[in-house]
Coordinates of C-alpha atoms in Angstrom, one line a residue:
M597 CA 14.9 -20.7 -0.8
S598 CA 15.4 -24.4 -0.1
E599 CA 12.5 -26.8 0.8
A600 CA 13.8 -26.9 4.4
T601 CA 14.0 -23.3 5.0
T602 CA 10.7 -23.1 3.7
I603 CA 9.4 -25.5 6.6
Q604 CA 11.5 -23.4 9.1
N605 CA 9.8 -20.3 8.0
L606 CA 6.0 -21.5 8.2
S607 CA 6.9 -23.5 11.5
R608 CA 8.4 -20.1 12.9
Q609 CA 5.2 -18.3 11.7
L610 CA 3.0 -20.8 13.4
A611 CA 5.2 -21.3 16.7
S612 CA 4.5 -17.3 16.9
L613 CA 1.0 -17.4 16.7
I614 CA 0.7 -20.3 19.1
A615 CA 2.7 -18.4 21.8
N616 CA 0.8 -14.9 21.3
I617 CA -2.6 -15.8 20.2
P618 CA -4.0 -17.2 23.9
I619 CA -2.5 -14.1 25.5
K620 CA -4.3 -11.9 23.3
G621 CA -7.5 -13.9 23.6
T622 CA -7.6 -12.8 27.2
H623 CA -7.7 -9.1 26.2
L624 CA -11.1 -9.6 24.9
S625 CA -14.2 -9.6 27.0
Q626 CA -16.7 -12.5 27.1
E627 CA -19.4 -10.2 25.1
E628 CA -16.9 -9.4 22.4
W629 CA -16.1 -13.1 22.0
R630 CA -19.8 -14.0 21.8
R631 CA -21.3 -11.2 20.0
K632 CA -22.6 -12.0 16.6
P633 CA -22.5 -9.4 13.9
S634 CA -26.0 -10.9 12.4
P635 CA -27.8 -14.2 13.1
D636 CA -26.1 -15.6 9.8
K637 CA -22.6 -14.8 10.8
W638 CA -20.1 -16.6 13.3
S639 CA -19.0 -14.7 16.5
K640 CA -15.3 -14.5 17.3
K641 CA -15.8 -17.4 19.4
E642 CA -17.3 -19.6 16.4
I643 CA -14.4 -18.3 14.0
L644 CA -11.8 -19.4 16.5
G645 CA -14.0 -22.8 16.7
H646 CA -13.8 -22.8 12.9
L647 CA -10.1 -22.7 13.2
I648 CA -9.9 -25.6 15.5
D649 CA -11.9 -27.6 12.8
S650 CA -9.7 -26.4 9.9
A651 CA -6.4 -27.5 12.3
L652 CA -8.0 -30.6 13.1
N653 CA -8.8 -31.6 9.2
N654 CA -5.3 -30.4 8.2
L655 CA -3.5 -32.0 10.6
K656 CA -5.1 -35.2 9.1
R657 CA -3.8 -34.1 5.7
F658 CA -0.6 -33.2 6.9
I659 CA -0.4 -36.7 8.3
E660 CA -1.8 -38.9 5.3
I661 CA 0.1 -37.1 2.6
Q662 CA 3.5 -38.4 4.0
F663 CA 2.5 -42.1 3.5
L664 CA 0.6 -41.7 0.2
L665 CA 2.2 -42.7 -3.1
G666 CA 0.7 -40.9 -5.9
T667 CA -1.6 -37.6 -5.7
Y668 CA -3.4 -36.8 -2.5
Q669 CA -7.1 -36.0 -2.6
V670 CA -8.0 -33.2 -0.4
V671 CA -11.4 -33.8 1.0
T672 CA -13.7 -30.9 2.0
Y673 CA -15.5 -30.7 5.3
E674 CA -19.0 -28.9 6.1
Q675 CA -17.7 -25.8 8.2
D676 CA -21.1 -24.6 9.1
H677 CA -22.2 -27.8 10.4
L678 CA -19.0 -28.5 12.4
V679 CA -19.4 -25.4 14.1
R680 CA -23.1 -25.6 15.2
V681 CA -22.5 -29.5 16.1
N682 CA -19.6 -28.6 18.2
R683 CA -21.5 -26.2 20.0
Y684 CA -18.5 -23.6 20.3
Q685 CA -20.6 -20.5 20.9
Q686 CA -21.5 -22.3 24.2
Q687 CA -17.9 -23.4 25.0
P688 CA -15.9 -21.8 27.7
I689 CA -13.4 -19.3 25.7
G690 CA -10.3 -20.5 27.8
H691 CA -11.1 -24.0 26.7
L692 CA -11.1 -23.3 22.9
L693 CA -8.0 -21.4 23.1
Q694 CA -6.0 -24.2 24.8
M695 CA -7.7 -26.9 22.3
W696 CA -6.6 -24.5 19.5
A697 CA -3.1 -24.2 20.4
S698 CA -2.7 -27.9 21.5
V699 CA -3.9 -28.9 18.0
N700 CA -1.6 -26.5 16.2
N701 CA 1.4 -27.6 18.5
Q702 CA 0.7 -31.2 17.1
I703 CA 1.0 -29.7 13.6
L704 CA 4.2 -28.1 14.4
S705 CA 5.5 -31.6 15.5
V706 CA 4.3 -33.2 12.3
W707 CA 5.9 -30.5 10.2
G708 CA 9.1 -30.8 12.0
N709 CA 9.2 -34.4 10.9
T710 CA 8.3 -33.7 7.6
K711 CA 11.2 -34.3 4.9
P712 CA 11.8 -31.4 2.7
E713 CA 11.8 -33.6 -0.4
I714 CA 8.0 -34.6 -0.2
L715 CA 6.9 -30.5 -0.3
S716 CA 6.8 -31.2 -3.9
S717 CA 3.9 -33.9 -3.3
P718 CA 1.1 -33.5 -5.6
I719 CA -2.6 -32.7 -4.1
L720 CA -5.7 -32.5 -5.8
L721 CA -8.3 -29.7 -4.6
P722 CA -12.2 -30.9 -3.8
D723 CA -12.8 -29.5 -7.3
L724 CA -10.9 -32.6 -8.8
K725 CA -9.3 -30.0 -11.3
T726 CA -7.2 -27.8 -9.4
K727 CA -3.6 -29.5 -8.7
K728 CA -1.5 -28.0 -5.9
T729 CA 1.5 -29.2 -3.6
L730 CA 2.1 -30.0 -0.2
K731 CA 4.2 -26.7 0.4
W732 CA 1.1 -24.6 -1.0
L733 CA -1.1 -26.7 1.4
M734 CA 1.2 -25.7 4.1
Q735 CA 1.4 -22.0 3.3
D736 CA -2.4 -22.1 2.6
Y737 CA -3.0 -23.3 6.2
V738 CA -1.1 -20.4 7.5
D739 CA -2.6 -17.7 5.6
H740 CA -6.0 -19.0 6.3
M741 CA -5.3 -18.8 10.0
N742 CA -3.8 -15.4 9.6
Y743 CA -7.2 -14.2 7.7
H744 CA -9.4 -15.3 10.5
L745 CA -7.2 -14.3 13.2
Q746 CA -7.3 -10.8 12.0
Q747 CA -10.9 -10.8 11.9
I748 CA -11.0 -11.7 15.6
F749 CA -8.2 -9.4 17.2
D750 CA -6.9 -6.5 14.9
Y751 CA -9.0 -4.9 12.5
V752 CA -12.3 -3.0 11.5
D753 CA -13.8 -1.8 8.5
D754 CA -11.7 1.5 8.3
W755 CA -8.6 -0.4 9.7
A756 CA -6.2 1.6 7.4
M757 CA -7.4 5.1 8.9
D758 CA -7.1 3.6 12.7
W759 CA -3.9 1.8 12.0
P760 CA -1.8 3.1 9.1
Y761 CA 1.4 2.2 9.7
Q762 CA 1.4 -1.9 9.6
V763 CA -0.6 -4.6 7.4
G764 CA -0.1 -8.4 7.2
V765 CA -0.3 -10.7 4.3
G766 CA -3.8 -12.4 5.7
K767 CA -5.1 -8.9 6.0
A768 CA -4.0 -8.1 2.8
L769 CA -5.7 -10.9 0.8
Q770 CA -9.1 -10.0 2.6
E771 CA -8.7 -6.7 1.2
L772 CA -7.9 -8.1 -2.3
E773 CA -10.9 -10.4 -2.2
K774 CA -13.2 -7.3 -1.7
V775 CA -11.8 -5.8 -5.4
A776 CA -11.9 -9.2 -7.2
P777 CA -11.4 -9.9 -9.8
T778 CA -8.9 -7.1 -9.9
R779 CA -5.4 -8.7 -8.8
F780 CA -4.1 -5.9 -6.7
V781 CA -5.1 -3.8 -4.0
K782 CA -3.6 -0.5 -2.4
L783 CA -3.1 -0.9 1.5
L784 CA -0.9 1.7 2.7
E785 CA -0.1 5.4 1.8
Y786 CA 2.3 7.8 3.1
G787 CA 3.5 10.8 1.1
S788 CA 4.5 9.6 -2.1
M789 CA 5.0 6.0 -1.0
E790 CA 2.3 3.6 -1.9
V791 CA 2.2 0.0 -0.9
E792 CA 0.2 -2.9 -2.8
I793 CA -0.2 -6.4 -2.7
Y794 CA -0.5 -8.0 -6.2
V795 CA -1.3 -11.7 -7.2
P796 CA -1.7 -12.5 -10.5
V797 CA -3.1 -15.2 -11.9
E798 CA -1.8 -17.5 -14.5
E799 CA -0.2 -14.6 -16.4
D800 CA 1.2 -11.0 -15.5
F801 CA -0.1 -8.2 -17.9
Q802 CA 1.1 -5.1 -16.5
Q803 CA 2.5 -2.4 -18.2
P804 CA 5.4 0.0 -17.4
H805 CA 4.7 2.3 -14.5
T806 CA 5.5 6.0 -14.3
R807 CA 7.2 6.0 -10.9
D808 CA 9.8 3.9 -9.6
E809 CA 8.8 0.8 -7.8
L810 CA 9.8 -2.2 -5.7
Y811 CA 8.9 -5.7 -5.3
V812 CA 9.2 -7.7 -2.2
I813 CA 8.1 -11.3 -2.9
I814 CA 6.0 -12.6 -0.3
S815 CA 5.8 -16.3 -1.7
G816 CA 6.3 -18.3 -5.1
Y817 CA 9.1 -18.7 -7.7
G818 CA 9.5 -17.7 -11.2
T819 CA 11.3 -15.6 -13.5
F820 CA 11.3 -11.8 -13.5
Q821 CA 11.9 -9.8 -16.7
N822 CA 13.3 -6.3 -15.9
G823 CA 13.8 -4.3 -19.2
D824 CA 16.3 -6.4 -21.2
I825 CA 17.1 -8.9 -18.1
R826 CA 15.7 -12.0 -17.0
H827 CA 16.4 -13.7 -14.0
P828 CA 14.7 -16.3 -11.4
F829 CA 13.1 -15.0 -8.1
S830 CA 12.1 -16.6 -5.1
P831 CA 10.4 -15.5 -1.3
G832 CA 12.1 -12.5 0.3
D833 CA 13.6 -11.1 -2.8
V834 CA 13.7 -7.6 -3.1
L835 CA 13.4 -6.3 -7.0
F836 CA 13.8 -2.8 -8.3
V837 CA 12.2 -1.4 -11.3
P838 CA 12.9 2.4 -12.6
A839 CA 10.0 4.2 -13.9
G840 CA 9.1 3.6 -17.7
V841 CA 11.0 0.3 -17.9
A842 CA 9.1 -2.7 -19.0
H843 CA 8.8 -5.5 -16.8
R844 CA 6.5 -8.7 -16.0
F845 CA 6.7 -11.9 -14.1
E846 CA 6.8 -14.9 -16.1
E847 CA 6.2 -18.9 -15.4
F848 CA 5.4 -18.1 -11.7
T849 CA 4.0 -20.7 -9.3
D850 CA 0.5 -20.9 -8.3
D851 CA 1.3 -19.4 -4.7
F852 CA 2.8 -16.4 -6.2
K853 CA 2.2 -13.1 -4.1
T854 CA 4.3 -9.8 -4.0
W855 CA 4.2 -6.6 -1.9
V856 CA 4.6 -3.6 -4.5
I857 CA 5.9 -0.4 -3.4
F858 CA 5.7 2.8 -5.4
Y859 CA 7.5 5.8 -4.4
G860 CA 9.3 9.4 -5.7
P861 CA 8.0 11.7 -8.4
E862 CA 6.6 10.8 -11.4
G863 CA 9.0 9.8 -14.2
G864 CA 11.1 8.5 -11.6
E865 CA 14.0 9.9 -9.3
A866 CA 17.2 11.3 -10.7
H867 CA 20.5 9.2 -10.6

């Protein structure tokens, strides 16, 4: 996938959220927006306020990185402090939805003027050790947004029983966090089919599996070893591995994530 296509895909995802979230927001009552799970937890309204703070801080980053020579230093911000000082719990929800959409529309404008060749521009995270790129920062921004929007709108703890036919990347990553440091988690199951998300760190240690398997690459680039064959992969690729065949991902980028789909009988299907 070209860098220009990466910008287009992320922009389409963000534009879709901007078009739909303000409408979805009207389907929640004032009480649902204001209710806090516990005194030390954010309400849905405060989560949306946090996303506004995230948009404001990342807009500044997306602008500044385009004019900086060398590595861009990502500076953290006090999330709880900003939510409290901005008094999001006391603000009208219509105002917050409008503000969220407006700032993200400005991010879309900046992304639309971003030259593809600077997506590889280096950034240094607040720990002063981890190095990423502008492309990673853009993808992380969308993933972070999806994570919190799904907290607000779509899911409860037993979400898999309530709606067993769809799961987004944001929710999948949320479920993966619950089983850390394990790097995969099952998300959907129907008949012989099982769907997982898999996010290895630095190295892929998996062993051959007893059933046929498909990988659908969510993000990231690298090399895939499938038996005696090695070939590059990129986002959107579908990789098939017959049961029992040794395989692994190699030399993959830090943003690598993939869906994993197992199906059929033990030992694989006849062919």
